[in-house]
mmCIF file of C-alpha atoms and ligand atoms in Angstrom:
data_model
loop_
_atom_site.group_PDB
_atom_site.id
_atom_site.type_symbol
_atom_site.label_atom_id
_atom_site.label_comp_id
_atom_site.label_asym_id
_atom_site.label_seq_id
_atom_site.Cartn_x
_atom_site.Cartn_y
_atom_site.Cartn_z
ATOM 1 C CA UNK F 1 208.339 71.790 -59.110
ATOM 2 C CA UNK F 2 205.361 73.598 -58.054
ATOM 3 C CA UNK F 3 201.960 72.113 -57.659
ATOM 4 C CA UNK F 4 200.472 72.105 -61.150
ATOM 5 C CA UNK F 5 203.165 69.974 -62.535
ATOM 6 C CA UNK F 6 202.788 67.786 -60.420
ATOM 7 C CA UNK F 7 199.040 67.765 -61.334
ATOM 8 C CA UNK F 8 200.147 67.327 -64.687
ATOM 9 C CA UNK F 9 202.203 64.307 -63.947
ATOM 10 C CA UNK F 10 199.872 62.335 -61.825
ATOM 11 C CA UNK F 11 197.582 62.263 -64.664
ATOM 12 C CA UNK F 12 199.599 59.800 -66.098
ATOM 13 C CA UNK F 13 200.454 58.018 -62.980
ATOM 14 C CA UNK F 14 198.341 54.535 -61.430
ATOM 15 C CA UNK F 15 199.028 56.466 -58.059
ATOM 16 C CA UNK F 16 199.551 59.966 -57.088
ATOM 17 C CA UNK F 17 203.617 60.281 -57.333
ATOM 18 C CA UNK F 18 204.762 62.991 -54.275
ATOM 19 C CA UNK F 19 207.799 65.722 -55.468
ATOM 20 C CA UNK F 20 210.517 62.983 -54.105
ATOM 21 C CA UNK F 21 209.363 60.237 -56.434
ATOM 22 C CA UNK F 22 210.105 62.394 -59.139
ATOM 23 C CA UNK F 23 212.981 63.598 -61.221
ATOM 24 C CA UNK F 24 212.204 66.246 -63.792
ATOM 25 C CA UNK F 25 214.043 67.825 -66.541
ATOM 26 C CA UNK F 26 213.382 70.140 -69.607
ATOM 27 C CA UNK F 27 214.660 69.465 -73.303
ATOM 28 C CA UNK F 28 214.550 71.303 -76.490
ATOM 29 C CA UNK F 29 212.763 68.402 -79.098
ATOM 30 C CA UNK F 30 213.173 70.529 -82.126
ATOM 31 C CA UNK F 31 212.778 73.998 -83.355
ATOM 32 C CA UNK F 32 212.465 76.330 -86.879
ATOM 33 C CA UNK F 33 216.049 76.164 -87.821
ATOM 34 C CA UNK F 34 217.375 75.151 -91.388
ATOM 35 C CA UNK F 35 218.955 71.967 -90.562
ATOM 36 C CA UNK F 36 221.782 70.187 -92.696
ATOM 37 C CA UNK F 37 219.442 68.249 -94.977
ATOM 38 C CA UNK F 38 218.095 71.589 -95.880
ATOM 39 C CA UNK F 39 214.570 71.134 -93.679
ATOM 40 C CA UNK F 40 212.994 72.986 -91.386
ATOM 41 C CA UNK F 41 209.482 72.574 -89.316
ATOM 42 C CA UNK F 42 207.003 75.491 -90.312
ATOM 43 C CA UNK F 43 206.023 77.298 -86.930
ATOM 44 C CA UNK F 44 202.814 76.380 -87.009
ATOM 45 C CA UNK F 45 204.278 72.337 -87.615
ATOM 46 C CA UNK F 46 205.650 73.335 -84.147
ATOM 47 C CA UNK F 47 202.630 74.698 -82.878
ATOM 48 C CA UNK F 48 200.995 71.565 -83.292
ATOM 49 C CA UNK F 49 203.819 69.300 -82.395
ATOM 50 C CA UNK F 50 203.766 70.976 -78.817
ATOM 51 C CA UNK F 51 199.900 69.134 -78.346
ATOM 52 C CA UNK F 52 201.272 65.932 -80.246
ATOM 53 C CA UNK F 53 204.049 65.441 -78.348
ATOM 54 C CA UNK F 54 202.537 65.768 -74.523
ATOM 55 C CA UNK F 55 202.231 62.098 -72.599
ATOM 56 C CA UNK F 56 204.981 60.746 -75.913
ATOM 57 C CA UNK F 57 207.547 58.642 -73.740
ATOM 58 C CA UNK F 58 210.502 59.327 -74.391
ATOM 59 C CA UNK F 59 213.336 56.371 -74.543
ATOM 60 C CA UNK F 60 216.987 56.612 -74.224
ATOM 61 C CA UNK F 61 218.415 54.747 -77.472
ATOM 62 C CA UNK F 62 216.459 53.887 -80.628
ATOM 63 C CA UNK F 63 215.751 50.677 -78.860
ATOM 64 C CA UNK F 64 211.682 50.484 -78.084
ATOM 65 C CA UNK F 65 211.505 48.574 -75.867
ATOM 66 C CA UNK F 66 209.524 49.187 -72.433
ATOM 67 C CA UNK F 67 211.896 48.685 -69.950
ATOM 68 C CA UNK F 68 213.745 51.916 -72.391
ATOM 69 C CA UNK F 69 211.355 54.660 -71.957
ATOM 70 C CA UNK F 70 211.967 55.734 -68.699
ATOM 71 C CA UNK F 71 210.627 59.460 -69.274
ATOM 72 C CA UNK F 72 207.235 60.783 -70.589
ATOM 73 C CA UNK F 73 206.515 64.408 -71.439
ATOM 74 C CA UNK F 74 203.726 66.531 -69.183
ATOM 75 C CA UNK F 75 204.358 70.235 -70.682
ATOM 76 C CA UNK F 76 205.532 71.177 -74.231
ATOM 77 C CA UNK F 77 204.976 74.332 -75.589
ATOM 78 C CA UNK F 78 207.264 76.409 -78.200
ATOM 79 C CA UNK F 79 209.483 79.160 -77.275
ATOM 80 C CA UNK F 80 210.997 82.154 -79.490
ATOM 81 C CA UNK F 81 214.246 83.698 -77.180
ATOM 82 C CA UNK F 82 214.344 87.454 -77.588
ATOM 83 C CA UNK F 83 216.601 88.962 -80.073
ATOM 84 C CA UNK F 84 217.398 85.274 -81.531
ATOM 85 C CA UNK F 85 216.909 84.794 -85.746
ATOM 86 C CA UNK F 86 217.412 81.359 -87.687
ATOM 87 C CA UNK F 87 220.441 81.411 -90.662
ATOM 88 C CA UNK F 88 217.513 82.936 -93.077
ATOM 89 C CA UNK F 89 216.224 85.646 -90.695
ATOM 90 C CA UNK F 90 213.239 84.209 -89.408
ATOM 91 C CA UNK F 91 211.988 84.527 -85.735
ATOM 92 C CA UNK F 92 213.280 81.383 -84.162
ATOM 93 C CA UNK F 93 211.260 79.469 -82.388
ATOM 94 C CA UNK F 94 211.867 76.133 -80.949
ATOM 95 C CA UNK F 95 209.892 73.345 -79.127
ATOM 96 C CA UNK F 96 210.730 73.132 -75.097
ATOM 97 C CA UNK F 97 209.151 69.916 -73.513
ATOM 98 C CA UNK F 98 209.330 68.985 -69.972
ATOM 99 C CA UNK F 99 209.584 65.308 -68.868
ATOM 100 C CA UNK F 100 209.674 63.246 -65.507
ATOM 101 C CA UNK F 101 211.260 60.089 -64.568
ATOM 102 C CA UNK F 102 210.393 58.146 -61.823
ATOM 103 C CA UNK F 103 213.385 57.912 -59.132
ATOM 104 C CA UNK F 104 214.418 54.266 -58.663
ATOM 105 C CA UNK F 105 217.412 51.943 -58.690
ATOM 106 C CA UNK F 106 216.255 51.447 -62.563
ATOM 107 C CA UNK F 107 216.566 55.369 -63.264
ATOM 108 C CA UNK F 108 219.442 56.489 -61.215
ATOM 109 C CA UNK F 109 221.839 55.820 -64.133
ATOM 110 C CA UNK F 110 219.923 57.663 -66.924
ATOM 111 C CA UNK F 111 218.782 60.224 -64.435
ATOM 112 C CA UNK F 112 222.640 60.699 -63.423
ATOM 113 C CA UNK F 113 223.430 61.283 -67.550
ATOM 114 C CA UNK F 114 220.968 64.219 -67.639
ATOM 115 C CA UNK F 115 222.003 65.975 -64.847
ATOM 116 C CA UNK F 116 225.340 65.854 -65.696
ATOM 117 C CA UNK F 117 224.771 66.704 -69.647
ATOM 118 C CA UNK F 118 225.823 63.863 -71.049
ATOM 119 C CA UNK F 119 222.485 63.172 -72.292
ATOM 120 C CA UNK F 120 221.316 66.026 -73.498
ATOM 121 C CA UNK F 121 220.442 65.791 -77.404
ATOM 122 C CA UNK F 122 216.884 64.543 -78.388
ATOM 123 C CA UNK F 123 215.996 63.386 -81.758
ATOM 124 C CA UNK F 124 212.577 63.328 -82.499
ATOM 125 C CA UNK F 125 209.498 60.789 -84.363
ATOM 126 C CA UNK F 126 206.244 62.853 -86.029
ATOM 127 C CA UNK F 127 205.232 62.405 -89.329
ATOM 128 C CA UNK F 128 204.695 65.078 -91.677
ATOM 129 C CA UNK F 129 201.798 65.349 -94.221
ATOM 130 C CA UNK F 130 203.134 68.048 -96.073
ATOM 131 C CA UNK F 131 206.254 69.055 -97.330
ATOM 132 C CA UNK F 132 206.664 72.216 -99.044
ATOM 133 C CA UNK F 133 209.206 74.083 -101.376
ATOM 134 C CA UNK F 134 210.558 77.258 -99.886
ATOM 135 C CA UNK F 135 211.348 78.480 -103.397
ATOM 136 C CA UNK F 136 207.915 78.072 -105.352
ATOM 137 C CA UNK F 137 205.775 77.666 -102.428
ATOM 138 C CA UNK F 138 204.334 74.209 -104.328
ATOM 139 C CA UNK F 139 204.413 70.701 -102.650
ATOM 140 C CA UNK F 140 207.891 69.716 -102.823
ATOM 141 C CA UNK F 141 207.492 66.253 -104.158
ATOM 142 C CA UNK F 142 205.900 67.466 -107.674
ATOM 143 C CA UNK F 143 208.116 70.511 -108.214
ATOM 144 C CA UNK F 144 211.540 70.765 -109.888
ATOM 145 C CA UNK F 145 213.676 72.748 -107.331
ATOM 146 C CA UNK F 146 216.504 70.698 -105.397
ATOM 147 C CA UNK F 147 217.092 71.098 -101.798
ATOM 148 C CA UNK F 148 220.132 72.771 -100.875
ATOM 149 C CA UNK F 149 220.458 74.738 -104.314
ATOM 150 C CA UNK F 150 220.295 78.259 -104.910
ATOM 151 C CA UNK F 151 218.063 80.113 -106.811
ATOM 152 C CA UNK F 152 218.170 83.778 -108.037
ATOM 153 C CA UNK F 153 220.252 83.869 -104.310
ATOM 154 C CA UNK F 154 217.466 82.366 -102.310
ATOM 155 C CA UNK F 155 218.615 78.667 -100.918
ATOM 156 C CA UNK F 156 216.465 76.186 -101.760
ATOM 157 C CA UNK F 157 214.849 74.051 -98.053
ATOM 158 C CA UNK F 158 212.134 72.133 -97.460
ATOM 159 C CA UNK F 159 209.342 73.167 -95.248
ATOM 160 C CA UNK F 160 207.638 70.468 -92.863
ATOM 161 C CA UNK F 161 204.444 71.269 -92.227
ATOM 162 C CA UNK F 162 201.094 69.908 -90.886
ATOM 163 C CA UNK F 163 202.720 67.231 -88.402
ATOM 164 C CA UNK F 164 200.058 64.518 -88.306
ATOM 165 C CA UNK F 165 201.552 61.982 -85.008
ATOM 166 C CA UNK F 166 204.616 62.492 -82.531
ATOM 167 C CA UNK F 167 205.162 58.984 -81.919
ATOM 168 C CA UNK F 168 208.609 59.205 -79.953
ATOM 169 C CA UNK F 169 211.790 61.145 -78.780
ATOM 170 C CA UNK F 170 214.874 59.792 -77.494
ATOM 171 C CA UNK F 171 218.239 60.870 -76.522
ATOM 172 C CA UNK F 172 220.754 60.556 -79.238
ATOM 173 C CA UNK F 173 224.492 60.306 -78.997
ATOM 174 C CA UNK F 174 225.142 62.455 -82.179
ATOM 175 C CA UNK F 175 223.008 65.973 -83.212
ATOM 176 C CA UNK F 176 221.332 66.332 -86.448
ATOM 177 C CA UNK F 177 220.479 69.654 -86.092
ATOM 178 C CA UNK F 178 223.226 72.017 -85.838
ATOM 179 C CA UNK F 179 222.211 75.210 -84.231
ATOM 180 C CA UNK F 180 219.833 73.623 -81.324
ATOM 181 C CA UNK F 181 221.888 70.414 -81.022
ATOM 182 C CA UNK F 182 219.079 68.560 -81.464
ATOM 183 C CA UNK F 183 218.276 66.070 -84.535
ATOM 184 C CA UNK F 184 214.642 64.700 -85.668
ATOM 185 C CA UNK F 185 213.416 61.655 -87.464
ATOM 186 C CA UNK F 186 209.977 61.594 -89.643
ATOM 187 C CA UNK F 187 208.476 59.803 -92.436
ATOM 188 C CA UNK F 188 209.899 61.111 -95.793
ATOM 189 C CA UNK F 189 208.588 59.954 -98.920
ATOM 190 C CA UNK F 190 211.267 60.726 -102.077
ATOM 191 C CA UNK F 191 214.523 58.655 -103.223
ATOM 192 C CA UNK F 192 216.654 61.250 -102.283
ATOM 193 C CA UNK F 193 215.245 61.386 -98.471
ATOM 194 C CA UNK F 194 216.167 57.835 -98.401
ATOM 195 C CA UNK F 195 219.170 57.740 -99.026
ATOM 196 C CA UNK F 196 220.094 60.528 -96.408
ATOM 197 C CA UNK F 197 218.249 58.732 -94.103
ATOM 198 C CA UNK F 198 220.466 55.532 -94.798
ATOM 199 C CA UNK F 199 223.262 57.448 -94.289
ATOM 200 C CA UNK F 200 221.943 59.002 -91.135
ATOM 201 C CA UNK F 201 222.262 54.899 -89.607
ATOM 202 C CA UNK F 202 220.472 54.012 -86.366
ATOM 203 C CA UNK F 203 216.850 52.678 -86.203
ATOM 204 C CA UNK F 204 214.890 54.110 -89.318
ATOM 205 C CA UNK F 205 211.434 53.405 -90.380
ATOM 206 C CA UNK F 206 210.492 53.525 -94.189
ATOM 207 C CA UNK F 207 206.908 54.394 -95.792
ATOM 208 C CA UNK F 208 205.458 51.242 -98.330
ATOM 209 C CA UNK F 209 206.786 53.992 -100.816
ATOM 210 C CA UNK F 210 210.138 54.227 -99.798
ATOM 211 C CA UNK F 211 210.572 50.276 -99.341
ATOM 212 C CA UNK F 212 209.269 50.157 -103.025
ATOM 213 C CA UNK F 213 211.852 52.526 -104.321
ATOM 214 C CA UNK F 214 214.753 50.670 -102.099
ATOM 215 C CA UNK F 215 213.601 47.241 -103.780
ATOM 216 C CA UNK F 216 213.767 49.218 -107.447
ATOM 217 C CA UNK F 217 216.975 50.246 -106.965
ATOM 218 C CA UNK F 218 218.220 47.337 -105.618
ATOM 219 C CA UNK F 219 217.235 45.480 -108.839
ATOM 220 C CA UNK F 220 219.041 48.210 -110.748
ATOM 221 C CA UNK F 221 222.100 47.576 -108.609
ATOM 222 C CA UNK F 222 222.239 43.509 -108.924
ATOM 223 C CA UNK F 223 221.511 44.176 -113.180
ATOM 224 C CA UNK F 224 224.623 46.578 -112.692
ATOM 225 C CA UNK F 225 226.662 44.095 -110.781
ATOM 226 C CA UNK F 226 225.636 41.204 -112.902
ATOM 227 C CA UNK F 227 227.386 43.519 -116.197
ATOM 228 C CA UNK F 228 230.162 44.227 -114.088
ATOM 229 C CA UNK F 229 230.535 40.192 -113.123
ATOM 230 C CA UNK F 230 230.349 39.186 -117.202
ATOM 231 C CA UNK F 231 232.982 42.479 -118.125
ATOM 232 C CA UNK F 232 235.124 40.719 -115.293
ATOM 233 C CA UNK F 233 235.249 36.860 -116.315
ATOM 234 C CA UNK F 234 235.351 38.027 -119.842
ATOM 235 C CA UNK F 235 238.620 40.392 -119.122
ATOM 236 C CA UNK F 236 239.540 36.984 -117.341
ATOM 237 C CA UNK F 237 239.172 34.792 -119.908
ATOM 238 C CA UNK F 238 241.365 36.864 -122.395
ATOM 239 C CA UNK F 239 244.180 37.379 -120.035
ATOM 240 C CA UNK F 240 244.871 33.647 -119.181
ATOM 241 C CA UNK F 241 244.431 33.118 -122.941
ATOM 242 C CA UNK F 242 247.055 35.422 -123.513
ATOM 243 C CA UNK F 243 249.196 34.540 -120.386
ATOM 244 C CA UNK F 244 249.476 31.364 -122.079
ATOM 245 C CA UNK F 245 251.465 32.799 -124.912
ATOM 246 C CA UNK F 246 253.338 35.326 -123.452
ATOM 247 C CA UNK F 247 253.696 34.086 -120.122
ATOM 248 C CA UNK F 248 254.056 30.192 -120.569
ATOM 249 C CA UNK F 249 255.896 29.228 -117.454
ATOM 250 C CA UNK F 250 253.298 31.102 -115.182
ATOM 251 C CA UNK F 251 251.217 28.324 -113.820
ATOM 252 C CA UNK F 252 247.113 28.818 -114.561
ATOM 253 C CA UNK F 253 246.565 28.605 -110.798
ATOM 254 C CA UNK F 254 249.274 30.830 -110.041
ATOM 255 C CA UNK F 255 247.688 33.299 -112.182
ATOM 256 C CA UNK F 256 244.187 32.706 -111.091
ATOM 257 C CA UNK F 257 245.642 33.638 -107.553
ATOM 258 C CA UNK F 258 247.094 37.091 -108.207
ATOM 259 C CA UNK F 259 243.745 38.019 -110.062
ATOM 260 C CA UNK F 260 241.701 36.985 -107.534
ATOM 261 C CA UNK F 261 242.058 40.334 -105.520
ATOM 262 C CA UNK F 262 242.483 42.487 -108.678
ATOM 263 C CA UNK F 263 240.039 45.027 -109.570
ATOM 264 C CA UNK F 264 238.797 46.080 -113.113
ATOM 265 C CA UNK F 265 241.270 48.377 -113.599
ATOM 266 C CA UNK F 266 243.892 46.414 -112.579
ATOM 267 C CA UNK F 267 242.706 43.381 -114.822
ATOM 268 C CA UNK F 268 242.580 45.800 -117.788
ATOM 269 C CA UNK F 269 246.262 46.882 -117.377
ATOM 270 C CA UNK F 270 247.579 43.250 -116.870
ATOM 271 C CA UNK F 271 245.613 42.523 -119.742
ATOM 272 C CA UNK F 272 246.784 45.207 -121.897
ATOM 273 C CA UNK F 273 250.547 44.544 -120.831
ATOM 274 C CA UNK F 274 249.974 40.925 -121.465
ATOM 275 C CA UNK F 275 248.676 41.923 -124.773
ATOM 276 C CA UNK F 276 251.729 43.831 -125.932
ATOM 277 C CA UNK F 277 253.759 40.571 -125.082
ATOM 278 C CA UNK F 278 252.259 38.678 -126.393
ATOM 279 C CA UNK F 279 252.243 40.174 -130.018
ATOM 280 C CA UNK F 280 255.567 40.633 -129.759
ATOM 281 C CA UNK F 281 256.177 36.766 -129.445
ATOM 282 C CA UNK F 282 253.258 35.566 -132.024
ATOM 283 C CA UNK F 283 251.995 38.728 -134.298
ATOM 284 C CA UNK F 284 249.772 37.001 -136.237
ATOM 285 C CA UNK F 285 246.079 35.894 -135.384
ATOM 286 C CA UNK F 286 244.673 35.874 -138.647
ATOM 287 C CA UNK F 287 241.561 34.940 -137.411
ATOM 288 C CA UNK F 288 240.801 37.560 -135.213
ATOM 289 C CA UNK F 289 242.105 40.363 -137.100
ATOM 290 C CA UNK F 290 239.230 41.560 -138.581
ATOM 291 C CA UNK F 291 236.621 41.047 -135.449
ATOM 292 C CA UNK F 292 235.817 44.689 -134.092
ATOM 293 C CA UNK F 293 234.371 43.944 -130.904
ATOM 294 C CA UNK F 294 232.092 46.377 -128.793
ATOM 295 C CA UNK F 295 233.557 45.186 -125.368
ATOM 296 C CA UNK F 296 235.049 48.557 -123.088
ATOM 297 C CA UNK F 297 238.416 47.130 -122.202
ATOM 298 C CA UNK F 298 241.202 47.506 -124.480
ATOM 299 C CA UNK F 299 241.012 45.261 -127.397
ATOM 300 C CA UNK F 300 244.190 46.460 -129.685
ATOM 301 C CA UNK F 301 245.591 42.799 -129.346
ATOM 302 C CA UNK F 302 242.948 41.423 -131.750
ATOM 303 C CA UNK F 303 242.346 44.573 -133.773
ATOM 304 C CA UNK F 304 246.211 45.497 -134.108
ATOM 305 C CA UNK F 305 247.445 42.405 -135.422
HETATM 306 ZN ZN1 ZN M 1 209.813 74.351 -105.806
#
């Protein structure tokens, strides 16, 4: 460590911290790559990520809680390797941060995982305030094209640009971000970013837009299951009707029992099976033979008959 970093660090420090007090280490927070959600910082998003992101603590799970961030950046700057191109041919560039911890009983553990690579993959926190179509140029949100599809051979990604806040890093168990093995986190606005980032799991934080869209399609979901629940106790209704005349020693709990764990489909084939018995042993129900019913599951008993 020479002299200036530790400059760098005592500006955050209550005391001045000597070389000994200090563990230091250098990660890789993010860089220009295509990553598998089909987004990628701009280099000028990383540009200005490298001032956002100096004095961010960093914390070793998605748990924020003080006693967790146990390192805080004093350097970031971005880097492009000579000679090294992202999947579409661009310069890479990626974002190289340097962070201390301060030695004590508390930090031996985490500082023992870095050394010895086992924590070694940082996701990040920024927010975005643009997101951009690499296709049409246009703000992705209002245009048409889907990320991830191609078009006239050119693969449609998303381009994250003007980051307005780093507000964290951590070290992750699992990389996002295949070639740098480093994943990121941000504020994303659209349906389809939300359900990614449900899939994604861990700690996620969602926009007032995104918790509206969640609640919307949680009402669609519950309408959807309610239709399912009436199909079900309908298909339910029929079959101990008709277990009653083609099944008469089968006891009405013994049959609630077996269709307890049975799912639609499996309802629907008792059903039609009990159906087929059933006009075998009474073919005639008058009644019913002229009612065409609109209900999906097979009817044929009452419209057969
Ligand atoms: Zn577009």
């Amino acid at each position: 460590m020479d002299k200036n970093e530790l400059e760098l660090i005592n500006k955050y420090t209550n005391r001045p911290f000597s070389e000994d007090e200090l563990f230091t280490f250098s990660i890789t927070l993010c860089d220009n790559e295509i990553d598998r959600d089909n987004e990628r910082f701009s280099d000028t998003a990383l540009e200005k990520l490298s001032r956002l992101f100096v004095g961010v603590t960093g914390i070793t799970d998605h748990d924020p809680r003080a006693d967790n961030q146990t390192a805080r950046i004093y350097e970031c700057r971005t880097e492009s390797p000579d000679g090294q191109y992202t999947v579409d041919g661009r310069k890479y560039m990626r974002l190289r941060a340097k962070a201390y911890i301060p030695r004590s009983k508390c930090s031996d553990e985490v500082i023992m995982q870095i050394e010895s690579g086992i924590k070694k993959e940082v996701s990040v926190g920024c927010a975005v305030a643009k997101k951009i179509c690499s296709v049409c140029g246009s703000d992705f949100s209002s245009c048409n094209h889907i990320a991830g599809h191609v078009y006239s051979g050119k693969k449609c990604s998303v381009i994250l640009d003007e980051p307005t806040d780093a507000y964290e890093w951590s070290f992750v168990a699992v990389p996002a971000q295949k070639a740098a093995g480093v994943s990121k986190f941000y504020r994303k606005e659209n349906k389809m970013d939300i359900e990614k980032k449900l899939l994604q799991g861990g700690e996620q934080t969602f926009s007032a837009d995104e918790m509206k869209a969640l609640s919307d399609k949680l009402s669609e979901l519950t309408e959807k299951a309610a239709d399912g629940e009436a199909y079900r106790t309908r298909l339910l209704t029929d079959i101990r009707k008709l277990s009653a005349v083609a099944l008469p020693e089968l006891k009405s709990d013994t049959l609630s029992f077996i269709t307890s764990n049975m799912n639609a489909d499996k309802l629907e084939e008792l059903h039609k099976a009990l159906s087929a018995k059933a006009s075998e042993i009474m073919p005639v129900v008058p009644q019913l033979a002229h009612v065409k019913t609109e209900t999906k599951y097979d009817n044929s008993y009452y419209n057969n008959i």
